[in-house]
């Protein structure tokens, strides 16, 4: 089944404790992206990657890191989480070309930073 | 000002009603337009693209007015299963750069 998977789905952590949220897609998509969703603000892009070893900042990259060593995986790293990073996070991927407008989202990761 | 603005709702309508959502965008260089649907605590999923000529998919009709920078979604004969949040989404230049509105919540009741 074609899908985007994220782990963990739920995470409660404490300020300053490094964490990684994994994202994997099995559709051979080149483009992958991370978003956070907060009430009243909609989804905001954190980082995106156009292909392996090619990443760039989105609108709200502060406090986050990403890597793209393989086409299928795009982990999101929080080196020192803070309470303002409590949010719902979505990973997404899309195919190249004209179909790239359609983004396929993972199920989301709900993160709470105490 | 937000780049994509939507009325947050909620819109509470009975089954069978017709309901319309509006969305405005601020960047005149916006190239592509979409409506996504998001069920509670779930991931967004593409509902339909919006074309300049307007387009219809079953009970759903989307319209685009580039001059007014305005997008609409009309749902006819609402079903209980239409209850969700509807996200207005705009692509602004760049490769896959999507801007999401905060969403309009629809609740359809019996």
Coordinates of C-alpha atoms in Angstrom, one line a residue:
Chain A
X1 CA 0.0 0.0 0.0
X2 CA 1.3 3.4 -1.0
X3 CA 1.8 5.5 2.1
X4 CA 3.7 7.9 4.3
X5 CA 4.5 6.7 7.8
X6 CA 5.6 8.6 10.8
X7 CA 6.9 7.5 14.2
X8 CA 6.2 8.0 16.9
X9 CA 2.6 9.0 16.6
X10 CA 2.5 10.5 20.1
X11 CA 5.3 11.8 22.2
X12 CA 5.6 13.6 25.5
X13 CA 9.0 14.8 26.4
X14 CA 10.8 17.4 28.5
X15 CA 12.6 20.6 27.5
X16 CA 16.1 20.0 26.2
X17 CA 15.9 16.2 25.5
X18 CA 16.8 15.6 21.9
X19 CA 14.3 13.7 19.8
X20 CA 13.8 12.5 16.3
X21 CA 10.6 12.0 14.4
X22 CA 11.0 9.6 11.5
X23 CA 9.2 9.8 8.2
X24 CA 9.2 7.3 5.4
X25 CA 7.4 7.0 2.1
X26 CA 7.2 4.0 -0.2
X27 CA 6.1 5.9 -3.4
X28 CA 9.6 6.8 -4.7
X29 CA 8.7 10.5 -4.3
X30 CA 11.5 13.0 -4.7
X31 CA 9.9 15.8 -2.8
X32 CA 9.3 15.6 1.0
X33 CA 8.3 18.1 3.5
X34 CA 7.7 18.7 7.2
X35 CA 4.8 20.8 8.6
X36 CA 3.6 21.8 12.0
X37 CA -0.1 22.5 12.6
X38 CA -1.2 24.8 15.4
X39 CA -4.8 26.0 16.2
X40 CA -5.7 29.0 14.2
X41 CA -2.5 29.0 12.2
X42 CA -2.9 26.3 9.6
X43 CA -0.1 24.1 8.5
X44 CA 3.3 25.8 8.3
X45 CA 6.2 24.4 6.5
X46 CA 9.3 23.7 8.6
X47 CA 11.8 22.1 6.1
X48 CA 11.6 20.5 2.7
X49 CA 13.7 18.4 0.5
X50 CA 13.7 18.2 -3.3
X51 CA 15.8 15.1 -3.4
X52 CA 18.5 13.1 -1.6
X53 CA 21.0 15.4 0.1
X54 CA 19.0 18.5 -1.0
X55 CA 17.2 20.2 1.8
X56 CA 16.0 23.8 2.5
X57 CA 14.3 25.9 5.1
X58 CA 10.6 26.5 5.0
X59 CA 8.7 29.2 6.9
X60 CA 9.4 28.1 10.5
X61 CA 12.8 26.2 10.6
X62 CA 14.1 27.6 13.9
X63 CA 14.8 24.8 16.4
X64 CA 14.6 22.0 13.8
X65 CA 17.0 20.0 11.7
X66 CA 16.4 17.5 8.9
X67 CA 18.5 15.1 6.8
X68 CA 17.8 13.3 3.5
X69 CA 20.4 10.5 3.2
X70 CA 17.9 8.2 1.4
X71 CA 15.1 9.0 -0.9
X72 CA 12.5 7.3 1.2
X73 CA 13.4 8.8 4.6
X74 CA 13.2 12.3 5.9
X75 CA 13.7 12.5 9.7
X76 CA 12.9 15.6 11.7
X77 CA 15.3 16.3 14.6
X78 CA 14.7 18.6 17.6
X79 CA 18.1 19.0 19.2
X80 CA 16.8 20.9 22.2
X81 CA 13.0 20.9 22.3
X82 CA 11.2 23.7 24.0
X83 CA 7.5 24.1 25.0
X84 CA 6.7 26.3 22.0
X85 CA 7.5 23.3 19.8
X86 CA 4.4 21.5 21.2
X87 CA 2.4 20.9 18.1
X88 CA 1.0 18.4 15.6
X89 CA 3.6 17.5 13.0
X90 CA 3.0 16.2 9.5
X91 CA 5.4 14.8 7.0
X92 CA 4.4 14.9 3.4
X93 CA 5.7 13.7 0.0
X94 CA 4.8 14.4 -3.6
X95 CA 5.8 13.1 -7.0
X96 CA 7.8 15.2 -9.5
X97 CA 6.3 17.3 -12.3
X98 CA 2.7 18.4 -12.7
X99 CA 1.5 15.9 -10.2
X100 CA 3.7 17.6 -7.6
X101 CA 0.8 19.8 -6.5
X102 CA -0.7 16.8 -4.7
X103 CA 0.9 16.1 -1.4
X104 CA 0.5 12.9 0.5
X105 CA 0.6 13.3 4.2
X106 CA 1.6 11.0 7.0
X107 CA -0.8 10.3 9.9
X108 CA 0.8 13.0 12.1
X109 CA 2.9 13.1 15.3
X110 CA 1.5 14.8 18.3
X111 CA 4.4 16.2 20.3
X112 CA 4.1 17.7 23.8
X113 CA 7.2 19.3 25.3
X114 CA 6.9 20.0 29.1
Chain B
X1 CA -2.2 39.7 7.1
X2 CA -2.3 35.9 6.5
X3 CA -1.4 34.8 3.0
X4 CA -4.5 32.6 2.9
X5 CA -7.5 33.5 4.9
X6 CA -10.6 31.5 5.7
X7 CA -13.6 31.9 7.9
X8 CA -12.9 29.4 10.7
X9 CA -16.6 28.6 11.2
X10 CA -17.9 26.3 12.5
X11 CA -20.7 26.0 10.0
X12 CA -23.4 23.9 11.5
X13 CA -25.8 22.7 8.8
X14 CA -28.5 20.0 8.6
X15 CA -28.2 17.0 6.3
X16 CA -29.2 17.9 2.8
X17 CA -28.2 21.6 3.1
X18 CA -26.0 23.4 0.6
X19 CA -23.1 25.2 2.2
X20 CA -20.4 27.4 0.7
X21 CA -16.9 28.2 2.0
X22 CA -14.8 31.2 0.9
X23 CA -11.1 31.8 0.9
X24 CA -9.0 34.8 -0.1
X25 CA -5.3 34.8 -0.9
X26 CA -2.9 37.7 -0.9
X27 CA -0.2 36.8 -3.3
X28 CA -1.1 37.6 -6.9
X29 CA 1.6 35.3 -8.1
X30 CA -0.2 32.3 -6.8
X31 CA -0.3 29.6 -9.4
X32 CA -2.4 26.6 -8.3
X33 CA -5.3 26.3 -5.9
X34 CA -6.7 23.4 -4.0
X35 CA -9.2 22.3 -1.3
X36 CA -8.0 19.7 1.2
X37 CA -10.1 18.0 3.7
X38 CA -9.0 17.2 7.2
X39 CA -10.9 15.0 9.6
X40 CA -10.4 15.5 13.3
X41 CA -6.8 14.7 14.3
X42 CA -6.1 13.1 11.0
X43 CA -3.9 14.1 8.1
X44 CA -5.1 16.4 5.3
X45 CA -6.2 14.8 2.1
X46 CA -6.7 16.4 -1.3
X47 CA -10.3 17.0 -2.0
X48 CA -10.0 18.7 -5.4
X49 CA -8.0 21.1 -7.4
X50 CA -9.5 24.5 -8.4
X51 CA -9.3 25.6 -12.0
X52 CA -9.9 29.0 -13.5
X53 CA -13.0 27.7 -15.4
X54 CA -14.4 26.2 -12.2
X55 CA -14.8 22.5 -11.7
X56 CA -17.2 20.1 -10.2
X57 CA -16.8 16.7 -8.6
X58 CA -20.1 15.1 -7.7
X59 CA -21.7 17.3 -5.0
X60 CA -18.6 19.5 -4.8
X61 CA -18.0 22.6 -6.9
X62 CA -14.9 24.8 -6.7
X63 CA -14.6 28.3 -8.2
X64 CA -11.6 30.6 -8.7
X65 CA -11.7 34.3 -9.2
X66 CA -8.1 35.5 -10.0
X67 CA -9.1 39.1 -10.3
X68 CA -10.5 39.2 -6.7
X69 CA -8.0 36.5 -5.4
X70 CA -10.9 34.5 -4.1
X71 CA -11.6 30.8 -4.1
X72 CA -14.9 29.1 -3.1
X73 CA -16.1 25.6 -2.4
X74 CA -19.8 24.6 -2.6
X75 CA -21.1 21.4 -1.1
X76 CA -24.6 20.4 -2.2
X77 CA -26.8 17.9 -0.4
X78 CA -24.6 17.7 2.7
X79 CA -24.0 14.3 4.3
X80 CA -23.0 13.5 7.8
X81 CA -19.8 12.2 6.4
X82 CA -18.9 15.7 5.1
X83 CA -18.3 16.9 8.6
X84 CA -14.6 17.9 8.6
X85 CA -12.3 20.9 8.3
X86 CA -11.8 22.2 4.8
X87 CA -8.4 23.7 4.1
X88 CA -7.9 26.2 1.3
X89 CA -4.4 25.7 -0.2
X90 CA -2.4 27.9 -2.6
X91 CA 0.8 27.1 -4.5
X92 CA 3.0 30.2 -4.8
X93 CA 5.8 29.8 -7.4
X94 CA 8.6 27.6 -6.2
X95 CA 8.6 23.8 -6.3
X96 CA 5.8 22.4 -4.3
X97 CA 5.6 25.4 -2.0
X98 CA 2.1 25.2 -0.6
X99 CA 0.5 27.8 1.7
X100 CA -2.4 26.5 3.8
X101 CA -5.3 28.4 5.3
X102 CA -6.2 27.7 8.9
X103 CA -9.3 25.8 7.7
X104 CA -13.1 26.1 7.9
X105 CA -14.9 23.6 10.1
X106 CA -18.1 22.0 8.9
X107 CA -20.5 20.1 11.2
X108 CA -23.4 18.4 9.4
X109 CA -26.2 17.2 11.8
X110 CA -29.2 14.9 11.3

